Short mmCIF file of C-alpha atoms in Angstrom, two decimals:
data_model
loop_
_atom_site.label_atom_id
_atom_site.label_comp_id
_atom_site.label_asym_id
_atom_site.label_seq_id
_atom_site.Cartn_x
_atom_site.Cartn_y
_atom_site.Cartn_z
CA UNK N 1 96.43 123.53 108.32
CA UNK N 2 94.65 126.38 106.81
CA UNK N 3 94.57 126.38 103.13
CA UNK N 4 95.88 130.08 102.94
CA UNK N 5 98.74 129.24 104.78
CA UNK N 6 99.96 126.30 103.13
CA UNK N 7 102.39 127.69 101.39
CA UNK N 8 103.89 129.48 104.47
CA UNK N 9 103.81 127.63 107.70
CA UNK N 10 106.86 125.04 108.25
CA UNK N 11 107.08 122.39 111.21
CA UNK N 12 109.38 120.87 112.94
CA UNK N 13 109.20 118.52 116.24
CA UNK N 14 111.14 116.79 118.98
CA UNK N 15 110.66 113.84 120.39
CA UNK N 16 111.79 112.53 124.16
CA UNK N 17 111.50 110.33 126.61
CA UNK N 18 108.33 111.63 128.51
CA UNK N 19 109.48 111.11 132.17
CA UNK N 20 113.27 112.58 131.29
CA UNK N 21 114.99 114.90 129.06
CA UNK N 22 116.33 111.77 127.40
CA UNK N 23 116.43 112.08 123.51
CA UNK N 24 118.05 109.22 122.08
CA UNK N 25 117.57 105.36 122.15
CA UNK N 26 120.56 103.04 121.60
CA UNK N 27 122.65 105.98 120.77
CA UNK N 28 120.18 106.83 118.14
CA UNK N 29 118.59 110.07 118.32
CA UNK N 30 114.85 109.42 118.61
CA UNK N 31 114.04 112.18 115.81
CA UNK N 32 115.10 109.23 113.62
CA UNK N 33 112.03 107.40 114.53
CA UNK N 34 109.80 110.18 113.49
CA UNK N 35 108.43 110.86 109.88
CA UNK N 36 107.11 114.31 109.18
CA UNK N 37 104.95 114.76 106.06
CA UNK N 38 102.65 117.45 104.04
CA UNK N 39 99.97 116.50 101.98
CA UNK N 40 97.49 119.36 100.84
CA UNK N 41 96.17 120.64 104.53
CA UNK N 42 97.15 117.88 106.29
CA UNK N 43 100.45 117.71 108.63
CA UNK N 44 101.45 114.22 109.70
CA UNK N 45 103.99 112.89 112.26
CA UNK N 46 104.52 109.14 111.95
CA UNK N 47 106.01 108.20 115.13
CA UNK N 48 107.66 104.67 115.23
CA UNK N 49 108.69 103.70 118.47
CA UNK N 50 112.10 102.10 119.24
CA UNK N 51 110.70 100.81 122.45
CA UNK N 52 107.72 100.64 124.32
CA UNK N 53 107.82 103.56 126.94
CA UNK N 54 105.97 107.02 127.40
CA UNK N 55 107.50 109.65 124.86
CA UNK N 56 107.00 112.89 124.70
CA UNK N 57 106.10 114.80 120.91
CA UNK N 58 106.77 118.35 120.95
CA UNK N 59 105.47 120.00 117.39
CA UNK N 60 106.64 123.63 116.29
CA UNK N 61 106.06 125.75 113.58
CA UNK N 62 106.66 129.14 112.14
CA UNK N 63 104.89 131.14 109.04
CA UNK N 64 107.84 132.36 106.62
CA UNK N 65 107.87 132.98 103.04
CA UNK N 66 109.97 130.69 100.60
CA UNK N 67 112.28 133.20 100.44
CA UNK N 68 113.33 133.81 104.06
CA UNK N 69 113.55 129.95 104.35
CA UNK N 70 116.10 129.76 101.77
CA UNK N 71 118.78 132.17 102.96
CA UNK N 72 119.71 129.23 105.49
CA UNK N 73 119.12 132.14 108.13
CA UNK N 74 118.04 130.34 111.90
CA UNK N 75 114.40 130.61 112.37
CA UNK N 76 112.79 130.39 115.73
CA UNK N 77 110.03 128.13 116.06
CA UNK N 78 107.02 128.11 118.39
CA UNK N 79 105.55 125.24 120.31
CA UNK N 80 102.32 124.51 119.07
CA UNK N 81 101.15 121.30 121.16
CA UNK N 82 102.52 118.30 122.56
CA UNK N 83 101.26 114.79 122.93
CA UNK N 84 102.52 112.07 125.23
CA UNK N 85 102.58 108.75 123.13
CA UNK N 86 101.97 105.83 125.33
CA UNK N 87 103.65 102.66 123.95
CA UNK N 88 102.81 99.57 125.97
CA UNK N 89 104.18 97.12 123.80
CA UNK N 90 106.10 96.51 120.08
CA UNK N 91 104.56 94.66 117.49
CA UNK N 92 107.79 94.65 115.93
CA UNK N 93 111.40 96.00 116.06
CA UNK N 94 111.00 99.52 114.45
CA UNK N 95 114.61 100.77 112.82
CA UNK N 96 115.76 104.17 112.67
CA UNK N 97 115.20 106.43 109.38
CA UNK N 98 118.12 107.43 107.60
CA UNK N 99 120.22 109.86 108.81
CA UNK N 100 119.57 112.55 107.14
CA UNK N 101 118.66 116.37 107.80
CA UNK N 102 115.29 116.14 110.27
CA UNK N 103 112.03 117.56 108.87
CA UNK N 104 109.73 117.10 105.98
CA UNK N 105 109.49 113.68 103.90
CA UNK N 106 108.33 113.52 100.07
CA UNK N 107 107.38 116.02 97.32
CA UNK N 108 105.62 119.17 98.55
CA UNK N 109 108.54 121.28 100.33
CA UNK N 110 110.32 120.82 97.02
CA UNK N 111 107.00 121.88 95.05
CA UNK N 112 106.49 125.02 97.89
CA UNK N 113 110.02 125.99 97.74
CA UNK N 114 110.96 125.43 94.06
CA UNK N 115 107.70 124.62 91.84
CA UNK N 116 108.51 121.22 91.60
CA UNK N 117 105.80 118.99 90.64
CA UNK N 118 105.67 115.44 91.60
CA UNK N 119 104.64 113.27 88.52
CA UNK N 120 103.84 109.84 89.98
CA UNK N 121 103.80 110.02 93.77
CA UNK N 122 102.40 112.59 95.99
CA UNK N 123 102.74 110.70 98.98
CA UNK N 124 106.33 110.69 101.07
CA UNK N 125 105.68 106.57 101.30
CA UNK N 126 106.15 104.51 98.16
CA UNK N 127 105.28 101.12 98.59
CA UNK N 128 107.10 98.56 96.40
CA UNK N 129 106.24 95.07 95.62
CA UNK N 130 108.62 92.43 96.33
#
């Protein structure tokens, strides 16, 4: 994203099943198989299939300031592109994320929003020994 507008643009995304306007898996909504992230300029959806299949990846955004975000106001969102993810086959069973509220993993909303400053880990993905 462009660096001037980092600290204004916001994304969200859907995800489906590309051949119907099926959005769940199991029961399971398939947002929950979706990780949105921000670090610096760069956006990233990690999509982890539940299945193998065609999906569909819908990706919106809107510029607002931290301000209007905050009042908890709707916001409309435009479509910005779309990819069809082709899964032909699972290397292994992927589980749902947590259900939580759908958008943006890790540190940088709370540092855009609030000043917050990460201290250890910039990334949204902490990897742990065992």
């Amino acid at each position: 994203m462009p660096t001037d507008m980092q600290s204004c643009l916001i994304f969200h995304y859907n995800l489906k099943f590309y051949d119907s306007d099926e959005d769940s898996y199991d029961g399971v909504s398939l947002k929950r198989f979706v990780m949105q992230s921000v670090i610096g300029n760069i956006v990233a959806f990690r999509v982890h299939a539940p299945c193998s299949g065609a999906f569909l990846l819908d990706i919106f955004a809107n510029a607002v300031t931290p301000q209007e975000y905050l009042t908890g106001e709707p916001m409309k969102f435009k479509s910005v592109c779309k990819f069809k993810i082709c899964c032909e086959e699972l290397q292994t069973v992927m589980v749902p994320l947590p259900d939580c509220a759908s958008g943006e993993w890790g540190p940088t909303k709370a540092t855009r929003l609030f000043g917050l400053i990460p201290i250890t880990h910039q990334d949204p993905l902490i990897f742990a020994g065992r």
